[in-house]
CSV table of C-alpha atoms in Angstrom, one decimal:
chain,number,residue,atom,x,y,z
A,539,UNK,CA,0.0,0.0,0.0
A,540,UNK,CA,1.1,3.9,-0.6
A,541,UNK,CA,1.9,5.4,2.6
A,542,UNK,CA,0.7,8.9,3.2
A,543,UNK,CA,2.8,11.7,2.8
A,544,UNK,CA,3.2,14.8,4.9
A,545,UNK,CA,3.9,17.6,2.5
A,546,UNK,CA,2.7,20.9,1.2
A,547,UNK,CA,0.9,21.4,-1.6
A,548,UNK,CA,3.2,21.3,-4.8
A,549,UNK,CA,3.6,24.1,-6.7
A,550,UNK,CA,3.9,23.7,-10.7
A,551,UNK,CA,7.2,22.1,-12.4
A,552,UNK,CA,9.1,25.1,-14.4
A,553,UNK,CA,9.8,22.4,-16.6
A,554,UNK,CA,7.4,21.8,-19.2
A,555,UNK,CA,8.6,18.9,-20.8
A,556,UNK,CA,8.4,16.9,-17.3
A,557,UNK,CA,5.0,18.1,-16.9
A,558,UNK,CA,4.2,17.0,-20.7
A,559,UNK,CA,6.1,13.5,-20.4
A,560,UNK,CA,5.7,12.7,-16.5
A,561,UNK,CA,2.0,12.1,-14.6
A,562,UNK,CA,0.9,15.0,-14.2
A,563,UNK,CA,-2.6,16.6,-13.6
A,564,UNK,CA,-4.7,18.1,-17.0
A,565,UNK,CA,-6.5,21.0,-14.6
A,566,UNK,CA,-2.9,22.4,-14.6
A,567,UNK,CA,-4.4,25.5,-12.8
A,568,UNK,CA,-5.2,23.8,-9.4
A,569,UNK,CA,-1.7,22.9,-9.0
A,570,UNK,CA,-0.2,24.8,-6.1
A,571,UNK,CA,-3.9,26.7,-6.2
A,572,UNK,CA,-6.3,24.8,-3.3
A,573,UNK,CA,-10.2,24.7,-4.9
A,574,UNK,CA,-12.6,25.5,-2.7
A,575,UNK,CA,-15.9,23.6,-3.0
A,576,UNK,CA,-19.1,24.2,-0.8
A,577,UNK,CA,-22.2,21.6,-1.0
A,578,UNK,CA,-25.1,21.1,0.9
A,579,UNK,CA,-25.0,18.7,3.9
A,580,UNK,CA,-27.4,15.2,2.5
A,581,UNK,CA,-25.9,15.8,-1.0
A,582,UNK,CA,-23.7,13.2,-3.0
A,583,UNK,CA,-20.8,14.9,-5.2
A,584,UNK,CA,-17.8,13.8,-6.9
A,585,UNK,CA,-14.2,15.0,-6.6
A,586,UNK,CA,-12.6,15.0,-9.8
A,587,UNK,CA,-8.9,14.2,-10.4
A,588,UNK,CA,-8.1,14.2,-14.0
A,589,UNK,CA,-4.5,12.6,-14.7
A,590,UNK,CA,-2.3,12.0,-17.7
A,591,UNK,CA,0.2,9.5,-18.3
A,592,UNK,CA,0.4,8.0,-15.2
A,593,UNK,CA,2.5,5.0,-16.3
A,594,UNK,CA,3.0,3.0,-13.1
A,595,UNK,CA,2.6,5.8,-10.5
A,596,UNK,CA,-0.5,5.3,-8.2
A,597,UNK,CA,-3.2,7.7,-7.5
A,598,UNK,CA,-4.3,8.1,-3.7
A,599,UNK,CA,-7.1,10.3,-2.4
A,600,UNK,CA,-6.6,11.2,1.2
A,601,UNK,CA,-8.4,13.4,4.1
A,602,UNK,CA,-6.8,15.7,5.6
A,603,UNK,CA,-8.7,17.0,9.0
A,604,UNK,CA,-9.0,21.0,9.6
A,605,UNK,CA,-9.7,20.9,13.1
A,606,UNK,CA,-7.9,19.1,15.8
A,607,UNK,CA,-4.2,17.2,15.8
A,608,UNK,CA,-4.3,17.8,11.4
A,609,UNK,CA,-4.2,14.1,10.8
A,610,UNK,CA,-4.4,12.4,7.6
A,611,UNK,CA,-7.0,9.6,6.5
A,612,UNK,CA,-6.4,7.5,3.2
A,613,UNK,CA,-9.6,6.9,1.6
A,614,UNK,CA,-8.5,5.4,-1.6
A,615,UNK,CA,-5.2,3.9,-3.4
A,616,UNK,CA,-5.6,3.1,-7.0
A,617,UNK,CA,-9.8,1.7,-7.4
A,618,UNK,CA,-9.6,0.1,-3.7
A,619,UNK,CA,-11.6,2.0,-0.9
A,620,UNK,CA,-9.9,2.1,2.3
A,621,UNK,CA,-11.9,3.8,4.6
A,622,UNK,CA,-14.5,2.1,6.7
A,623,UNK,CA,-17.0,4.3,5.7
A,624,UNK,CA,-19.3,3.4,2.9
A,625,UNK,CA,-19.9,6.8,1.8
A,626,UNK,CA,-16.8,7.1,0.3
A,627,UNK,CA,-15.7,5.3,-3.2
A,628,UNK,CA,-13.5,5.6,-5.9
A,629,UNK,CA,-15.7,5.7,-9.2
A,630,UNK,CA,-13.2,5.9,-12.1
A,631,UNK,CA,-14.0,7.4,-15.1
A,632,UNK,CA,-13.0,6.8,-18.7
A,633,UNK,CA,-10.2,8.1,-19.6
A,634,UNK,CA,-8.4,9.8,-17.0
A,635,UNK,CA,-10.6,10.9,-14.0
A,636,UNK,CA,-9.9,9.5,-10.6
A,637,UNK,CA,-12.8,11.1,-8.9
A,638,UNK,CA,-13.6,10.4,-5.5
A,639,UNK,CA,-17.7,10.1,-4.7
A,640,UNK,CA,-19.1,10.8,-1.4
A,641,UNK,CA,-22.8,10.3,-0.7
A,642,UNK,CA,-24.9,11.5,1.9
A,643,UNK,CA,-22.8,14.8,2.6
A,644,UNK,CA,-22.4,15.3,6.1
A,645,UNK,CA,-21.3,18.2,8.4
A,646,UNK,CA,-18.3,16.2,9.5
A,647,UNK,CA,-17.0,15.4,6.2
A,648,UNK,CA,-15.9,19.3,6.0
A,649,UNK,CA,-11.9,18.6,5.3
A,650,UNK,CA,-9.2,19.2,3.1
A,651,UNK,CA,-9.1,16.4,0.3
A,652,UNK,CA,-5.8,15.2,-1.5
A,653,UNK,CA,-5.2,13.5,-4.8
A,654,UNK,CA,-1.8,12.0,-4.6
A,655,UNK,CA,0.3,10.7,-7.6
A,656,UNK,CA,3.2,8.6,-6.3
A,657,UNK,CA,5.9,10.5,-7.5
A,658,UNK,CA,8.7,11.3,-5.3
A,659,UNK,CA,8.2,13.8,-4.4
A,660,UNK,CA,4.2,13.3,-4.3
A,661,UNK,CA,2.2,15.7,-6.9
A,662,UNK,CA,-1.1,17.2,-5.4
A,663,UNK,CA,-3.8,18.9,-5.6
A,664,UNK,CA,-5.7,19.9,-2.8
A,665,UNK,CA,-9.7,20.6,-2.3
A,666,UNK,CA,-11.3,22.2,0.2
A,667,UNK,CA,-14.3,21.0,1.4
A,668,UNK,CA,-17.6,23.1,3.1
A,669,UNK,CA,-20.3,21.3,4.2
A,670,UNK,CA,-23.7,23.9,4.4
A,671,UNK,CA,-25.8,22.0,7.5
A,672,UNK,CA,-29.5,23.4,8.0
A,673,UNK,CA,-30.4,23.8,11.2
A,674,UNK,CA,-34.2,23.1,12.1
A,675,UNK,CA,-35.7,24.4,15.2
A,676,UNK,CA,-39.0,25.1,17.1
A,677,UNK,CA,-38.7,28.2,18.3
A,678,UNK,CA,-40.7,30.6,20.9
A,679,UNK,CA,-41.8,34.1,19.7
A,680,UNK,CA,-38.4,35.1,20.5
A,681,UNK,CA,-36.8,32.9,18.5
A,682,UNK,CA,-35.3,30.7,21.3
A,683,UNK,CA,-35.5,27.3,20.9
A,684,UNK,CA,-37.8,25.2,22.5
A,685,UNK,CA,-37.8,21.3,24.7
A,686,UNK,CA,-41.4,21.5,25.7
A,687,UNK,CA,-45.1,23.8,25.4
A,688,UNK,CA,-48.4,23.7,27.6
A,689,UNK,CA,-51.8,24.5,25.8
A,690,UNK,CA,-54.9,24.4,27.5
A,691,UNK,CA,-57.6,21.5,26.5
A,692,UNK,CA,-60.3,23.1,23.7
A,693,UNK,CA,-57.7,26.1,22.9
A,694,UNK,CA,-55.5,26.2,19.2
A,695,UNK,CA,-51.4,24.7,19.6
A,696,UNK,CA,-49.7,26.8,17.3
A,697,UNK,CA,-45.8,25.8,16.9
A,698,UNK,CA,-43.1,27.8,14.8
A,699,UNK,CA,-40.5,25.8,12.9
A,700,UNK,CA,-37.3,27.5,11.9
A,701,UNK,CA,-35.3,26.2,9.1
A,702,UNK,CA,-32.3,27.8,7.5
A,703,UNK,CA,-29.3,27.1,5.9
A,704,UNK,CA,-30.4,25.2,2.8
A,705,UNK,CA,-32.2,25.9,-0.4
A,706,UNK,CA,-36.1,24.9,-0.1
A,707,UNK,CA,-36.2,24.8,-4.1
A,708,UNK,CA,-35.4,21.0,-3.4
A,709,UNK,CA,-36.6,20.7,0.3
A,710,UNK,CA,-40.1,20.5,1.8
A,711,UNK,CA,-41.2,20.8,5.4
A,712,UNK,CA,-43.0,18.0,7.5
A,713,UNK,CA,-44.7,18.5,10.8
A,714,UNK,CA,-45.4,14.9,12.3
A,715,UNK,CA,-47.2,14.3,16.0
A,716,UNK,CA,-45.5,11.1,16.8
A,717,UNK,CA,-45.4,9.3,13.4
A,718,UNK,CA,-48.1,10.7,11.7
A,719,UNK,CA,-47.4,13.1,8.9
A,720,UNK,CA,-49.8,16.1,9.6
A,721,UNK,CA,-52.1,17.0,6.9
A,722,UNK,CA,-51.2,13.4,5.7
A,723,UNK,CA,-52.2,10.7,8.3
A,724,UNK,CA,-54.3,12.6,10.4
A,725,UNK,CA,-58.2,12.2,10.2
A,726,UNK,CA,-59.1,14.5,12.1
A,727,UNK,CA,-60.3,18.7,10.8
A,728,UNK,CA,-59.0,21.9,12.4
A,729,UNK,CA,-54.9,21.1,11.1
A,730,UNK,CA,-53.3,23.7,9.0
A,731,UNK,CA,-49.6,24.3,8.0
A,732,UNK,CA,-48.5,27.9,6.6
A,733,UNK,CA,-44.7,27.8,5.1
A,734,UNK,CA,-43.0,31.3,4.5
A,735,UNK,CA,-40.7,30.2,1.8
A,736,UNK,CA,-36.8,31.9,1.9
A,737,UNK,CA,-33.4,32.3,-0.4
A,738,UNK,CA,-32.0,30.6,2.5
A,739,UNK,CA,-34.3,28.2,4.3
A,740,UNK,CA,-38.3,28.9,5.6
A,741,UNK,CA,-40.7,30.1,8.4
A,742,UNK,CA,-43.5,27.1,9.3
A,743,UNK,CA,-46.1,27.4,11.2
A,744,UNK,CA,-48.3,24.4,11.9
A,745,UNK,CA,-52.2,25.3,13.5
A,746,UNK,CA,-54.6,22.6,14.9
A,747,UNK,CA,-57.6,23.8,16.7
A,748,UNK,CA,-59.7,22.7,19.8
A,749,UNK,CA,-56.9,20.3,20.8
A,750,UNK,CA,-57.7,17.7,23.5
A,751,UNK,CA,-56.1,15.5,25.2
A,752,UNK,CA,-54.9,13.4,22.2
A,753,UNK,CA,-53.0,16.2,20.7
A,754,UNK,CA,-50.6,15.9,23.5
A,755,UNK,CA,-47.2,13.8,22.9
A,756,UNK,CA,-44.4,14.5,20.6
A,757,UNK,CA,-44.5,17.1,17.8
A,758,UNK,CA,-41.5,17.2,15.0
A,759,UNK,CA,-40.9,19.7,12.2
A,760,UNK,CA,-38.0,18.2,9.6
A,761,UNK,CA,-37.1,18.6,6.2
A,762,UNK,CA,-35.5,15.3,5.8
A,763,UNK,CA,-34.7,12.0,8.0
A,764,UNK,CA,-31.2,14.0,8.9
A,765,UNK,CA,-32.7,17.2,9.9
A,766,UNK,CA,-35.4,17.2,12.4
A,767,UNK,CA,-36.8,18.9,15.7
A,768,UNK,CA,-39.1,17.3,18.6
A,769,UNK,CA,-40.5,19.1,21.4
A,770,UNK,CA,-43.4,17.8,24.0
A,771,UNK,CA,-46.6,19.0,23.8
A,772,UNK,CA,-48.3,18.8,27.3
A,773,UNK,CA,-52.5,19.7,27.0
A,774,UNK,CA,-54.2,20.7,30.4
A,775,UNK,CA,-57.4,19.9,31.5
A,776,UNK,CA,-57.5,22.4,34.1
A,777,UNK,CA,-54.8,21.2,35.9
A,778,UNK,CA,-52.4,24.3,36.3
A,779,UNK,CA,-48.9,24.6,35.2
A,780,UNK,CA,-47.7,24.3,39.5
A,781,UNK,CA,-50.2,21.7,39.8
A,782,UNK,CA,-48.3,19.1,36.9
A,783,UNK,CA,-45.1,20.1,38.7
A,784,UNK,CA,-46.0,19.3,42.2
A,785,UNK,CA,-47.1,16.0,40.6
A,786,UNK,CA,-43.9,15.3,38.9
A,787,UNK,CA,-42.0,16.4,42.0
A,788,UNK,CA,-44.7,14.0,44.3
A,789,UNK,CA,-44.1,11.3,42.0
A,790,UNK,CA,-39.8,12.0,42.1
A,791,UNK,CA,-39.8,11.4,46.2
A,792,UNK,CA,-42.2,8.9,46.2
A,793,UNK,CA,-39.7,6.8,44.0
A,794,UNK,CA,-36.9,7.7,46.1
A,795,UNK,CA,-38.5,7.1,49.2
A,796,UNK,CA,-39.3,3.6,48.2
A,797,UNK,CA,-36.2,3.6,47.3
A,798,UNK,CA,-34.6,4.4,50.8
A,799,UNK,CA,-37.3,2.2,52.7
A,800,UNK,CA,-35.5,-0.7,50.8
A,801,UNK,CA,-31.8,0.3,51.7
A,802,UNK,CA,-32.4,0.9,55.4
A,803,UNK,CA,-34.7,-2.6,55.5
A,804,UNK,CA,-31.4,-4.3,53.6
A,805,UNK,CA,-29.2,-2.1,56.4
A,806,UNK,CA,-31.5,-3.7,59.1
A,807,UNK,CA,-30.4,-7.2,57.7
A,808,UNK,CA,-26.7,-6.6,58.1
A,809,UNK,CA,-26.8,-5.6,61.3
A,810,UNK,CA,-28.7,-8.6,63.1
A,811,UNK,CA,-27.1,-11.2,61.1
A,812,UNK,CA,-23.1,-9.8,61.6
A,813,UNK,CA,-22.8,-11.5,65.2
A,814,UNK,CA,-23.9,-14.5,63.6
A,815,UNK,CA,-21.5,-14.0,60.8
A,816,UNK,CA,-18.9,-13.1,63.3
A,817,UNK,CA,-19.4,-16.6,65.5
A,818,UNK,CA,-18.7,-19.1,62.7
């Protein structure tokens, strides 16, 4: 296998006739000149690494890690994959392109990516990789986001979902109470969804009127299976907000109570059997 090499990016040969005659790279201008490439997190791209003559050299792609100790990973030497991760493959294409795929873009993938021929000393050319990640949120009037709401039994729940960061041309936003799709698997009247479509993401509001006890549970807003955000909708039936508490804090100490009933009864034990244990 190639090893890795630790260099910096190599700058053009002066030579011409060992760039014409040796491997050497047909995008001559990203030689010594990093591309920066920005995608959208959930995307699959390619990586393209057009090379000429290669003769026996090898091509490698590697990953080199921004943040942190600056490591290198090798993803690919020649058409094997070495990474464990299945996103990432080398998909050759006829004639010269060593292209490196990676489906199902995610945030973490953001790097510095390497194509290596194994010259010595190694030819590069380096691309930089940004990784746009929407962020989805249910969000108060201020804008804060939120873990749980309280709505009163017979009253309208009204929850606003926050998406930005990605382009809703291609992206659509679901509201779901537990795992029914609102306006989809519901059966019931009274459910509305208004969507303020943006250059950059969208405003969604999601209505459902005279909401009883059923209503309550989990309520998520997403634009795909990556992107998602559940709160917990609580509906009163004239309990009041102090009143739920108290019982949640009842029910904490009755648990623990029970729970220190059983290690003083276990305590107890110990005590009259240690003489016994002592004598034998």
């Amino acid at each position: 296998m190639n090893e890795v090499h630790e260099h910096i990016v190599l700058m053009p040969e002066s030579s011409s006739k060992q760039v014409r005659y040796g491997p050497h790279f047909e995008d001559v201008q990203r030689v010594g000149q990093p591309t920066n490439l920005t995608v959208q997190a959930g995307s699959s791209i390619h990586l393209n690494c057009r090379i000429s003559l290669l003769q026996d050299k090898t091509v490698s792609w590697v990953r080199r890690n921004v943040q942190g100790e600056n490591a290198l990973d090798l993803l690919t030497v020649g058409l094997h994959t070495y990474t464990g991760d299945k996103r990432y493959k080398m998909e050759f294409q006829y004639p010269h392109n060593w292209r490196l795929k990676i489906t199902n873009v995610k945030k973490d993938d953001e790097a510095s990516y390497e194509c290596q021929i194994s010259t010595h000393p190694p030819r590069v050319i380096q691309i930089n990789l940004h990784v746009n990640a929407p962020k989805v949120m249910i969000v108060d009037e201020f804008g804060d986001p939120l873990q749980e709401k309280y709505y009163e039994i017979d009253s309208t729940l009204q929850l606003s979902c926050m998406v930005r960061n990605v382009a809703m041309s291609s992206s659509v936003v679901f509201w779901k109470h537990g795992e029914d799709v609102l306006n989809y698997d519901v059966t019931r009247g009274g459910v509305s969804v208004k969507t303020e479509l943006m250059d950059d993401g969208a405003n969604s509001t999601l209505f459902i009127a005279k909401i009883n006890k059923s209503d309550s549970g989990n309520y998520s807003c997403s634009i795909n299976e990556y992107q998602n955000y559940t709160i917990m909708v609580h509906i009163l039936n004239g309990e009041s907000f102090a009143e739920l508490h108290h019982g949640s804090a009842n029910s904490w100490y009755s648990a623990n109570y029970q729970l220190l009933l059983i290690n003083l009864i276990l305590l107890i034990k110990l005590i009259l059997c240690w003489p016994i244990i002592n004598d034998r």
